[in-house]
PDB file of C-alpha atoms and ligand atoms in Angstrom:
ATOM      1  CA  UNK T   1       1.185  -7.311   6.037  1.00  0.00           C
ATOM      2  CA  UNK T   2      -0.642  -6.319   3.021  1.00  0.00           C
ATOM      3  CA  UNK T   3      -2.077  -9.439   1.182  1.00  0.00           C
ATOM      4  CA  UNK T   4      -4.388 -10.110  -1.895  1.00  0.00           C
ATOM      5  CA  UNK T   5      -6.418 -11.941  -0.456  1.00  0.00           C
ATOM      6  CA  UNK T   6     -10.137 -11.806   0.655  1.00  0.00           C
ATOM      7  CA  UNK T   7     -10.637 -11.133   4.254  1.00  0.00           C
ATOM      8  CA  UNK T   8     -14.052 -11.157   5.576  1.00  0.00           C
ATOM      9  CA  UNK T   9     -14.696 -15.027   6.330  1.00  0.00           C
ATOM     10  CA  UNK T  10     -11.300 -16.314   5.118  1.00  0.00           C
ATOM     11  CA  UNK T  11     -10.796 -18.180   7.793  1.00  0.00           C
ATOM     12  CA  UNK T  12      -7.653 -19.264   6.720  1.00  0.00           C
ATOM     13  CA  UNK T  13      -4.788 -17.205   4.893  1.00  0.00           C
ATOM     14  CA  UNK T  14      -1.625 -18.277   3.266  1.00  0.00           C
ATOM     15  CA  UNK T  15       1.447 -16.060   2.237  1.00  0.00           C
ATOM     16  CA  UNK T  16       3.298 -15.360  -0.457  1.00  0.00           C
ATOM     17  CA  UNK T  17       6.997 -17.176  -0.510  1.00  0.00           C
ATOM     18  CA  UNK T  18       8.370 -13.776   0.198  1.00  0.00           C
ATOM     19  CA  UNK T  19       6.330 -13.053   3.003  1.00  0.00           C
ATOM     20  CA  UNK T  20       6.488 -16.152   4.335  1.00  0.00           C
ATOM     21  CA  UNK T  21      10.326 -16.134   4.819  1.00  0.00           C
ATOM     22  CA  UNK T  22       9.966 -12.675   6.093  1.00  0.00           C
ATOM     23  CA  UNK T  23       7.753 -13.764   8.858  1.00  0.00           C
ATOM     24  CA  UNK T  24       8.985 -17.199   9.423  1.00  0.00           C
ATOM     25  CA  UNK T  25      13.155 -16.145   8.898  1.00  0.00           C
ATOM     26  CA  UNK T  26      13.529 -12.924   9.541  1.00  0.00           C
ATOM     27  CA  UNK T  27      10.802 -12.090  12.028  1.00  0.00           C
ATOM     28  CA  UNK T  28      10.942 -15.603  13.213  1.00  0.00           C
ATOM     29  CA  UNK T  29       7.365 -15.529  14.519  1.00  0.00           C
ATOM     30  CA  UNK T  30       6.187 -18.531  16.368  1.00  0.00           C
ATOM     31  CA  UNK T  31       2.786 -20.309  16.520  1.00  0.00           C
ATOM     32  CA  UNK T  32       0.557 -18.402  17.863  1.00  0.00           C
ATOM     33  CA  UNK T  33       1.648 -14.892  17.448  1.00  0.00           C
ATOM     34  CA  UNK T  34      -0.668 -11.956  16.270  1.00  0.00           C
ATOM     35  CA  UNK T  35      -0.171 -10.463  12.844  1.00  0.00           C
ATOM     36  CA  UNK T  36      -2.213  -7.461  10.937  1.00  0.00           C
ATOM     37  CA  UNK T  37      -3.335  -7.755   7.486  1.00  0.00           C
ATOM     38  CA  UNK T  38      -4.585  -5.332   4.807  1.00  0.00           C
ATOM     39  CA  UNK T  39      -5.934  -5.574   1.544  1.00  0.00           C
ATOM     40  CA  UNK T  40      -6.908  -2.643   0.567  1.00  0.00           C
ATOM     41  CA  UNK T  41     -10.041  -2.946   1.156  1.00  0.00           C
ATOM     42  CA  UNK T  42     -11.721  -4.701   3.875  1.00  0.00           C
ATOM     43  CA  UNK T  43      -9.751  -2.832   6.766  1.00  0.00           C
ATOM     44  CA  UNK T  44      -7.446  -4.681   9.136  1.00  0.00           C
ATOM     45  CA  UNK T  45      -7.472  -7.226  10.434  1.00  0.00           C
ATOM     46  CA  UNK T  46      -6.170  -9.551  12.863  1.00  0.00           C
ATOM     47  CA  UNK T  47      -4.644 -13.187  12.321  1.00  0.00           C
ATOM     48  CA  UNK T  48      -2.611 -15.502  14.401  1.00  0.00           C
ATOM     49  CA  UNK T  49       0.260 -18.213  12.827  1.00  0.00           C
ATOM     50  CA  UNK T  50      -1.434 -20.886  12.472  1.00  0.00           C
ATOM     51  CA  UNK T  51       1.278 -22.968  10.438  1.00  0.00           C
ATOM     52  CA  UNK T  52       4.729 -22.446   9.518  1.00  0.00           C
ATOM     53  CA  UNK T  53       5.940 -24.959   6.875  1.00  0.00           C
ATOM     54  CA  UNK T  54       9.078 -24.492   4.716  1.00  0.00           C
ATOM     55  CA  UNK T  55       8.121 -22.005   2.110  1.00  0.00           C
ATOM     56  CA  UNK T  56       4.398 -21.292   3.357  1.00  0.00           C
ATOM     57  CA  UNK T  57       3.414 -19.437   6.615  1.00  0.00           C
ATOM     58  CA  UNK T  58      -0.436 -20.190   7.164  1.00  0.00           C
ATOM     59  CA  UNK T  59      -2.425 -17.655   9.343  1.00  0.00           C
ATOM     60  CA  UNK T  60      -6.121 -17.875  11.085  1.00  0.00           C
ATOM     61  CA  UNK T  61      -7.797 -14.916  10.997  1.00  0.00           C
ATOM     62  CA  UNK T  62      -9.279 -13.330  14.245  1.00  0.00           C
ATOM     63  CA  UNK T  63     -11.179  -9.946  13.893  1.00  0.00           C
ATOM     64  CA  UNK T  64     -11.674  -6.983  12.090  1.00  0.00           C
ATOM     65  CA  UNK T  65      -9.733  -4.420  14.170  1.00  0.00           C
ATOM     66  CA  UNK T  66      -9.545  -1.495  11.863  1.00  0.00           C
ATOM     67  CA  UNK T  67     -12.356  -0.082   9.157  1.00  0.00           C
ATOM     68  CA  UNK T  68     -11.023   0.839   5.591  1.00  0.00           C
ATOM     69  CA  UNK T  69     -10.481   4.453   5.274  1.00  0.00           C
ATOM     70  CA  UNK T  70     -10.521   6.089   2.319  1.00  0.00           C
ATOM     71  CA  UNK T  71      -7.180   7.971   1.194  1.00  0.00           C
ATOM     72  CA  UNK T  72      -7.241  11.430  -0.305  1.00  0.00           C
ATOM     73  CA  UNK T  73      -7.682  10.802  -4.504  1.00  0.00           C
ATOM     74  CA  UNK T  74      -4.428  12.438  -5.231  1.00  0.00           C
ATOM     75  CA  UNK T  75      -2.420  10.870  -8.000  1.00  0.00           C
ATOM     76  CA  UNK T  76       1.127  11.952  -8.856  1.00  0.00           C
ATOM     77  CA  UNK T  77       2.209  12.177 -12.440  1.00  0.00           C
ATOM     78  CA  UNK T  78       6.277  12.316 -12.643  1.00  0.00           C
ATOM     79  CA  UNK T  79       8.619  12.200 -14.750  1.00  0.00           C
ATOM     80  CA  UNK T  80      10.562   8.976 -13.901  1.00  0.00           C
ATOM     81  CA  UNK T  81      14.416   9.360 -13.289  1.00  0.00           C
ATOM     82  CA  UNK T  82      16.834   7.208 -11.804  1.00  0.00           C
ATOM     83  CA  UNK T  83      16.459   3.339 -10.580  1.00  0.00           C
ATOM     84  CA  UNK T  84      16.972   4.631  -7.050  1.00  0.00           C
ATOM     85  CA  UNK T  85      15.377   7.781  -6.837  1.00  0.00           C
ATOM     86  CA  UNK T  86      12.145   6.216  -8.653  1.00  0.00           C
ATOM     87  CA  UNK T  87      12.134   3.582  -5.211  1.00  0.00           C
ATOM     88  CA  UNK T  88      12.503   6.597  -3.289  1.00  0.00           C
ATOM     89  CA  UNK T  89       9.510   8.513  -4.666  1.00  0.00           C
ATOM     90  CA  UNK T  90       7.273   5.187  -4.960  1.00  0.00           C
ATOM     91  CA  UNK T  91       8.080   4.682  -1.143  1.00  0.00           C
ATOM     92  CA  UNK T  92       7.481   8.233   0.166  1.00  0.00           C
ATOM     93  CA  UNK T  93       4.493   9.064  -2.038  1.00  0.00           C
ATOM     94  CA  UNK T  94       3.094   6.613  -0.224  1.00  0.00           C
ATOM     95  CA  UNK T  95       3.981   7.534   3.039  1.00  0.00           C
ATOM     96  CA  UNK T  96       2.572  10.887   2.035  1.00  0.00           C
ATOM     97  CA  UNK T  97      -0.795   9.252   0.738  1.00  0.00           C
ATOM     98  CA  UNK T  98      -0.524   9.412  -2.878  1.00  0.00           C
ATOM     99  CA  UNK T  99      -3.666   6.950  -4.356  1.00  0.00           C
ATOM    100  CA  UNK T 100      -2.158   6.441  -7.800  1.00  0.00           C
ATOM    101  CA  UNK T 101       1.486   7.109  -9.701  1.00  0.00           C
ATOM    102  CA  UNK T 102       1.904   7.781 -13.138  1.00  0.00           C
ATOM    103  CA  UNK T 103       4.985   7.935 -14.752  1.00  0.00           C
ATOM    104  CA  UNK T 104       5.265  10.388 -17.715  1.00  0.00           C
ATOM    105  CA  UNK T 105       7.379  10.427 -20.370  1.00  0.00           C
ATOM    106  CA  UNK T 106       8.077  14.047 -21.573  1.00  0.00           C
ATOM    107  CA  UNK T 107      10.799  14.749 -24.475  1.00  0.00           C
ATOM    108  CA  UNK T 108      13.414  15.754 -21.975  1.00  0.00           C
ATOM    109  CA  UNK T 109      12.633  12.194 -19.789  1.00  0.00           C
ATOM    110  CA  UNK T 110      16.174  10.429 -20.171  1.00  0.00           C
ATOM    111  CA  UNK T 111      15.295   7.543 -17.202  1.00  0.00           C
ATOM    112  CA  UNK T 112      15.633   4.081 -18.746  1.00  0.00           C
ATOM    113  CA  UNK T 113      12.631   1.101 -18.620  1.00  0.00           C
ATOM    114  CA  UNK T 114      10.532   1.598 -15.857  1.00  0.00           C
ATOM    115  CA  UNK T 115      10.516  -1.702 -13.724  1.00  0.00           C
ATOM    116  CA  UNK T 116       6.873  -0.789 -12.155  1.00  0.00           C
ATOM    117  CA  UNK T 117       6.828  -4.165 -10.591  1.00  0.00           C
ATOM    118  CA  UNK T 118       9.827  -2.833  -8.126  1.00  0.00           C
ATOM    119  CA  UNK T 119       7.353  -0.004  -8.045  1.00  0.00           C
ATOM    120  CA  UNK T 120       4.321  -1.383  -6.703  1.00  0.00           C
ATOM    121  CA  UNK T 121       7.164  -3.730  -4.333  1.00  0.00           C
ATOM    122  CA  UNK T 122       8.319  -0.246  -2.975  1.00  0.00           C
ATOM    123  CA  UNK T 123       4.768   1.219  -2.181  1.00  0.00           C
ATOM    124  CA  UNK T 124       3.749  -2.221  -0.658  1.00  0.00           C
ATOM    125  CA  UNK T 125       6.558  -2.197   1.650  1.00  0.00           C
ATOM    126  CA  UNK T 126       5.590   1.281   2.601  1.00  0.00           C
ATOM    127  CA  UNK T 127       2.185   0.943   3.264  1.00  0.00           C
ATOM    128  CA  UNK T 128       3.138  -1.633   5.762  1.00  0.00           C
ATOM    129  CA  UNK T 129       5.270   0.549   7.338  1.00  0.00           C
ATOM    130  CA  UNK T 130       3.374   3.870   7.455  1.00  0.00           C
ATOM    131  CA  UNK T 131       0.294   1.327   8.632  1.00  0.00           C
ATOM    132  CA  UNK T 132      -1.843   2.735   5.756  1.00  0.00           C
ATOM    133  CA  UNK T 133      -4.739   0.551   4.516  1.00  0.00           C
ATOM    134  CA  UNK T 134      -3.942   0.888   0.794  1.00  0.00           C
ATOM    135  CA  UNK T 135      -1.329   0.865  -1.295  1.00  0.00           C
ATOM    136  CA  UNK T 136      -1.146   3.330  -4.433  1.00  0.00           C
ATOM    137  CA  UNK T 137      -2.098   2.046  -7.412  1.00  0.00           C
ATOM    138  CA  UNK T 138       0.227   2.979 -10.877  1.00  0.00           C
ATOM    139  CA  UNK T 139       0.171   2.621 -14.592  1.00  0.00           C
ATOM    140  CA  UNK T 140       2.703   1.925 -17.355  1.00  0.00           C
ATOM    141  CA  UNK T 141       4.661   4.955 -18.406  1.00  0.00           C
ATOM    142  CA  UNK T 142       2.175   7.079 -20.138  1.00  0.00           C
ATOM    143  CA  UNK T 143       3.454   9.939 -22.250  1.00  0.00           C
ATOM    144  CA  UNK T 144       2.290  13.211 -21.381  1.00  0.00           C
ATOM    145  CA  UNK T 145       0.142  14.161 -24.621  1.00  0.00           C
ATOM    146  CA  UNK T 146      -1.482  10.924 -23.938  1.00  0.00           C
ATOM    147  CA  UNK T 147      -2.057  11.811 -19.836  1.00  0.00           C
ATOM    148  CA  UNK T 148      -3.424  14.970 -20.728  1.00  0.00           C
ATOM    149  CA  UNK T 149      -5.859  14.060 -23.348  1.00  0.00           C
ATOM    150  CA  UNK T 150      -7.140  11.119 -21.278  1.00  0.00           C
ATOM    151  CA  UNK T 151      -7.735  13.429 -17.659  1.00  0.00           C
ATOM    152  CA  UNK T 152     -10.270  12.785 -16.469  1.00  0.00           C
ATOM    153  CA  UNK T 153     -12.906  15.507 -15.955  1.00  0.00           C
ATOM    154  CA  UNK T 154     -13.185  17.008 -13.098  1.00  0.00           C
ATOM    155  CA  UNK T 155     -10.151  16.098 -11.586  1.00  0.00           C
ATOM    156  CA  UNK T 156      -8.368  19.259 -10.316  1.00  0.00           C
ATOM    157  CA  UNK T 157      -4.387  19.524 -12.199  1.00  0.00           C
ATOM    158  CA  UNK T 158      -1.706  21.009  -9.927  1.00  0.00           C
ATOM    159  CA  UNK T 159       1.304  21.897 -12.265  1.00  0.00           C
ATOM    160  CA  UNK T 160       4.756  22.878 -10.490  1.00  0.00           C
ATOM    161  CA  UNK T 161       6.821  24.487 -12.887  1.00  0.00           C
ATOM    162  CA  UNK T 162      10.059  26.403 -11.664  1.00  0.00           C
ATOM    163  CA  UNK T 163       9.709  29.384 -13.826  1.00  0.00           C
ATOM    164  CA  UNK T 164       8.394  31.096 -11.081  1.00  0.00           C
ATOM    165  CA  UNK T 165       4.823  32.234 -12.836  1.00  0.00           C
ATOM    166  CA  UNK T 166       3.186  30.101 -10.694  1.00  0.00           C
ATOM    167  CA  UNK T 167       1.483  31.150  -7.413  1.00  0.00           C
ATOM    168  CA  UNK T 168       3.273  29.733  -4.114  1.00  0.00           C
ATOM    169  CA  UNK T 169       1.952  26.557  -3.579  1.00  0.00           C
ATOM    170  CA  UNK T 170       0.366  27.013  -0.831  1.00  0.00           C
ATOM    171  CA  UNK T 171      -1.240  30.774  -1.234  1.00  0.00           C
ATOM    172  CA  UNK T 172      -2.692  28.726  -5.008  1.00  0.00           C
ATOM    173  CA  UNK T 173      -3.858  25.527  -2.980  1.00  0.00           C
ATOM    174  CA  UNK T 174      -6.086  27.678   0.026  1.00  0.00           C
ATOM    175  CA  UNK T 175      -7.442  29.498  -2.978  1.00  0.00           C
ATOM    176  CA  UNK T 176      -9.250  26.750  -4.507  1.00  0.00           C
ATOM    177  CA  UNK T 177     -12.714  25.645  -3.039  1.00  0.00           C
ATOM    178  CA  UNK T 178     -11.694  22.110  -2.657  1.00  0.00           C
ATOM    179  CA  UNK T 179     -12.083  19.714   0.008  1.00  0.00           C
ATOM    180  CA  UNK T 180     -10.287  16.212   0.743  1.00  0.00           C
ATOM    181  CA  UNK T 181     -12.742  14.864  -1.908  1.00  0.00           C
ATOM    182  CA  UNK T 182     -11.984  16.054  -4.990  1.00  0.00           C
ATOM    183  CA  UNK T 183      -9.557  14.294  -6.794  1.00  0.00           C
ATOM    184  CA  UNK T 184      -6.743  15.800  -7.857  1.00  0.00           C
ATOM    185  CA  UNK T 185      -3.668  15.359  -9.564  1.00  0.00           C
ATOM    186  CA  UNK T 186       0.136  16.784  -9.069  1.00  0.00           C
ATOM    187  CA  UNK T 187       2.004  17.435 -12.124  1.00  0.00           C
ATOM    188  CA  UNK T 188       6.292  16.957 -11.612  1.00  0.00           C
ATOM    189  CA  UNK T 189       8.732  17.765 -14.879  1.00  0.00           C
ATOM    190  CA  UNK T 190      12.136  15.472 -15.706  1.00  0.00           C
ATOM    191  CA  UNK T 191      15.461  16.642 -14.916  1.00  0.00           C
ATOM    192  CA  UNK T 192      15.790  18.679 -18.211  1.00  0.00           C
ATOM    193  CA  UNK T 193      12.363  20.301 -16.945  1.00  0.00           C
ATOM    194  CA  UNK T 194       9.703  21.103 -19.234  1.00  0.00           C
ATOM    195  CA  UNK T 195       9.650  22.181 -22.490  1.00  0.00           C
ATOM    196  CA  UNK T 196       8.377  25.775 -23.889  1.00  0.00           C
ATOM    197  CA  UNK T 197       5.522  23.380 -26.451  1.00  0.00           C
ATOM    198  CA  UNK T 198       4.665  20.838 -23.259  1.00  0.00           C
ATOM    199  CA  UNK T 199       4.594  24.192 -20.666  1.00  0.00           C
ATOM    200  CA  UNK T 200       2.002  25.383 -22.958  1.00  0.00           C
ATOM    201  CA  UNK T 201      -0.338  22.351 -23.408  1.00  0.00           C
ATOM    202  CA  UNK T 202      -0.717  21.658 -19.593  1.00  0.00           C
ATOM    203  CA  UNK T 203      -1.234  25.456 -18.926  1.00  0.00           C
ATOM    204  CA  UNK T 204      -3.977  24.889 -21.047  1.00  0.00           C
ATOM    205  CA  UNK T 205      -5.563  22.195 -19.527  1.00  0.00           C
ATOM    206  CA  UNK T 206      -9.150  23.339 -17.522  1.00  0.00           C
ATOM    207  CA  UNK T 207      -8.928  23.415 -13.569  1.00  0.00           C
ATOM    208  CA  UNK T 208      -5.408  23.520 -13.946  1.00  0.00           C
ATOM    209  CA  UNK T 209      -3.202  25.929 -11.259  1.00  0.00           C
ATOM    210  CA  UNK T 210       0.400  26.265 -11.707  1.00  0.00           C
ATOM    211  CA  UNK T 211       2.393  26.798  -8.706  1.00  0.00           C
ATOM    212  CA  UNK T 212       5.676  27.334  -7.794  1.00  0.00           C
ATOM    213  CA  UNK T 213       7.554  25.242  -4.753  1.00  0.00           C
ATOM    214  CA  UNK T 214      10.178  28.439  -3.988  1.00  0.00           C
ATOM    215  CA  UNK T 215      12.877  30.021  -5.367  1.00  0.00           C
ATOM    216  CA  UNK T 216      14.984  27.111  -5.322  1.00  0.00           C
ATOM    217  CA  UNK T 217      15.269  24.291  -8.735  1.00  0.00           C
ATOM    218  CA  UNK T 218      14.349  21.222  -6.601  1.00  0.00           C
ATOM    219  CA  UNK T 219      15.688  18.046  -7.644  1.00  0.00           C
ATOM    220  CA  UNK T 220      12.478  16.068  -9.192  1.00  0.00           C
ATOM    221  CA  UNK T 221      11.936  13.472  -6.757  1.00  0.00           C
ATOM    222  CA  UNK T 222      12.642  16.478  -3.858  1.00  0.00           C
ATOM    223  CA  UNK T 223       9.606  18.496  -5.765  1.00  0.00           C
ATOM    224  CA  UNK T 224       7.536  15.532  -5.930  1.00  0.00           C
ATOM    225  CA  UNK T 225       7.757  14.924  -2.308  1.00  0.00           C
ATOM    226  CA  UNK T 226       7.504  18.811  -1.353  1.00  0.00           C
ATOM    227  CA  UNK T 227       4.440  19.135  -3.762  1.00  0.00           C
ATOM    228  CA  UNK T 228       2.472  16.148  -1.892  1.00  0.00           C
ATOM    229  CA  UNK T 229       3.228  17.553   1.390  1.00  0.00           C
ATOM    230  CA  UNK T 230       1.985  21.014   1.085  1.00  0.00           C
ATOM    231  CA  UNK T 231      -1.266  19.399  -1.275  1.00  0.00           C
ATOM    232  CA  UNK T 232      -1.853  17.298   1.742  1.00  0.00           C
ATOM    233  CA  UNK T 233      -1.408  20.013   4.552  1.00  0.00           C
ATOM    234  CA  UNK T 234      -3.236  22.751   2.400  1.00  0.00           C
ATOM    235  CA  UNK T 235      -6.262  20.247   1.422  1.00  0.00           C
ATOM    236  CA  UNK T 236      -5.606  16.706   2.408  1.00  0.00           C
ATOM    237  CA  UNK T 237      -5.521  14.478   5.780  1.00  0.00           C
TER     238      UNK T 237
HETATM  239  N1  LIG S   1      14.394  23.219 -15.555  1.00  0.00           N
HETATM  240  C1  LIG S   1      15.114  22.831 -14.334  1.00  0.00           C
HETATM  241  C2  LIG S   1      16.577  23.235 -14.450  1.00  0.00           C
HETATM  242  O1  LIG S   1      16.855  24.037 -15.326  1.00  0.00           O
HETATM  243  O2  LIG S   1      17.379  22.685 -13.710  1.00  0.00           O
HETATM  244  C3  LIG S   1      15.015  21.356 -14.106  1.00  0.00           C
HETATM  245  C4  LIG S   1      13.638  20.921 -13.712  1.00  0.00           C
HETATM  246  S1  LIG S   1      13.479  20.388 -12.068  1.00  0.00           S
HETATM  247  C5  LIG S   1      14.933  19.539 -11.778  1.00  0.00           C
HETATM  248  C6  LIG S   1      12.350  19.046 -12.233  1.00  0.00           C
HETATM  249  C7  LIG S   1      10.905  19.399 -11.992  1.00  0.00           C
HETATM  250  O3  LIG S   1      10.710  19.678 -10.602  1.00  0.00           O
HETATM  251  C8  LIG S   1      10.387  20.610 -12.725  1.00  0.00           C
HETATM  252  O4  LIG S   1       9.964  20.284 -14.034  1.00  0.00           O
HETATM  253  C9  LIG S   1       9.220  21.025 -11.850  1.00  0.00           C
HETATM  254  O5  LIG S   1       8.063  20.247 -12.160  1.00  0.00           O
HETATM  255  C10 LIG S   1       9.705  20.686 -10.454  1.00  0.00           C
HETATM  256  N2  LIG S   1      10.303  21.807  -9.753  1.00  0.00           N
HETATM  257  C11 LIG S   1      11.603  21.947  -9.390  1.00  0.00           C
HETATM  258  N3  LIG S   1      11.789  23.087  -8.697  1.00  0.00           N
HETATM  259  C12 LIG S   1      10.568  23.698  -8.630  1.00  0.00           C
HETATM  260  C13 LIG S   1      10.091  24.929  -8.049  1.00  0.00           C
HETATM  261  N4  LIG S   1      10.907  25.738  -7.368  1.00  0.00           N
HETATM  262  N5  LIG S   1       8.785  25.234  -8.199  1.00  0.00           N
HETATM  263  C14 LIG S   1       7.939  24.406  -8.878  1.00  0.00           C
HETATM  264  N6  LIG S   1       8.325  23.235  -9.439  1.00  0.00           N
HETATM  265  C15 LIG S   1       9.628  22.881  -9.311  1.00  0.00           C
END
């Protein structure tokens, strides 16, 4: 279970309303029973129920039974679509160890309000589940002049556009000197894809490589998800 809270020498750990129903109602764990917890930073750890009142499930916490392990610095930038699709992208960008998600707004974006709180809800639930030791971090909606003018330095820009110019993923990804280190970020247009004026200001960007996914027009959130799998099998772990 992935809490806020301090670890090391917490002795004692309470949880949230929701996760205290989920443990005590739908889990119905019983006194005693042995229950990881995450942070995000001190590793896992181990806890036993200690008390289970009403609307508060207290644990005690045992031992440190995993070390923190740094995830790859890969941040995807999207354009956001759909309610549902944008759970499905939160949830398996972090299965595929994404560290931070930015949604852009590009002219062609048509999704509505972003609810990034049922964002970070999504990639909390699937950290649990993929028993990662993080959970991505995300931003507002930023809009894309604004991403690109802010990049950070150094961080490497992987730009999927479906016009075919690009270099195959892959062949474009073993041809950079990187390692798991670097940090990096993968670039995924809106439905309407990108236009001519924004094609041109990301190509322009420095350490930027432009690849293509395949012949195919994926769906956004199916790029998104193809594009973090091959980053992570070309240079992640
Ligand atoms: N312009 C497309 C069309 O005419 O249908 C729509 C864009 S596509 C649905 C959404 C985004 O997914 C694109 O902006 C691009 O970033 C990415 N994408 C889709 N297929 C791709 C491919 N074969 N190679 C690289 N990127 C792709």
């Amino acid at each position: 279970l992935f809490v806020e809270d301090d670890l090391p020498g917490a002795g004692l750990v309470t949880l949230s309303a929701d996760q205290s129903h989920y443990l005590g109602n739908v889990m119905r764990a019983r006194i005693g029973d042995s229950v990881l917890l995450f942070n995000g930073r001190d590793g896992e750890w181990e806890a036993s129920v200690a008390e289970i009142a009403k609307k508060a499930v207290t644990l005690s916490l045992k031992a440190r039974t995993r070390d923190q392990a740094a995830s790859p610095d890969l941040w995807l930038c999207f354009a956001p679509i759909k309610r549902a699709r944008l759970d499905y992208i939160a949830e398996k960008a972090t299965e595929l160890g994404v560290s931070h998600i930015v949604p852009v707004m590009t002219r062609r974006t048509n999704a509505g309000r972003v609810n990034t709180d049922r964002l970070h809800a999504n990639a909390v639930e699937a950290a649990e589940q993929c028993e990662r030791l993080d959970v991505p971090t995300h931003t507002d909606p930023q809009k894309l002049e604004k991403l690109l003018a802010d990049w950070p330095e150094g961080r490497r820009l992987m730009f999927c556009d479906e016009d075919l110019s690009g270099k195959s993923a892959v062949e474009a990804l073993r041809e950079t000197a990187s390692n798991t280190t670097d940090p990096w970020g993968i670039l995924i247009g809106p439905e309407g894809g990108f236009d001519d004026a924004e094609r041109a200001m990301i190509r322009r960007m420095p350490q930027t490589i432009t690849v293509s996914l395949g012949r195919r027009i994926l769906r956004a959130d199916t790029a998104a998800m193809a594009a973090v799998a091959l980053w992570q099998a070309a240079i992640g772990d």
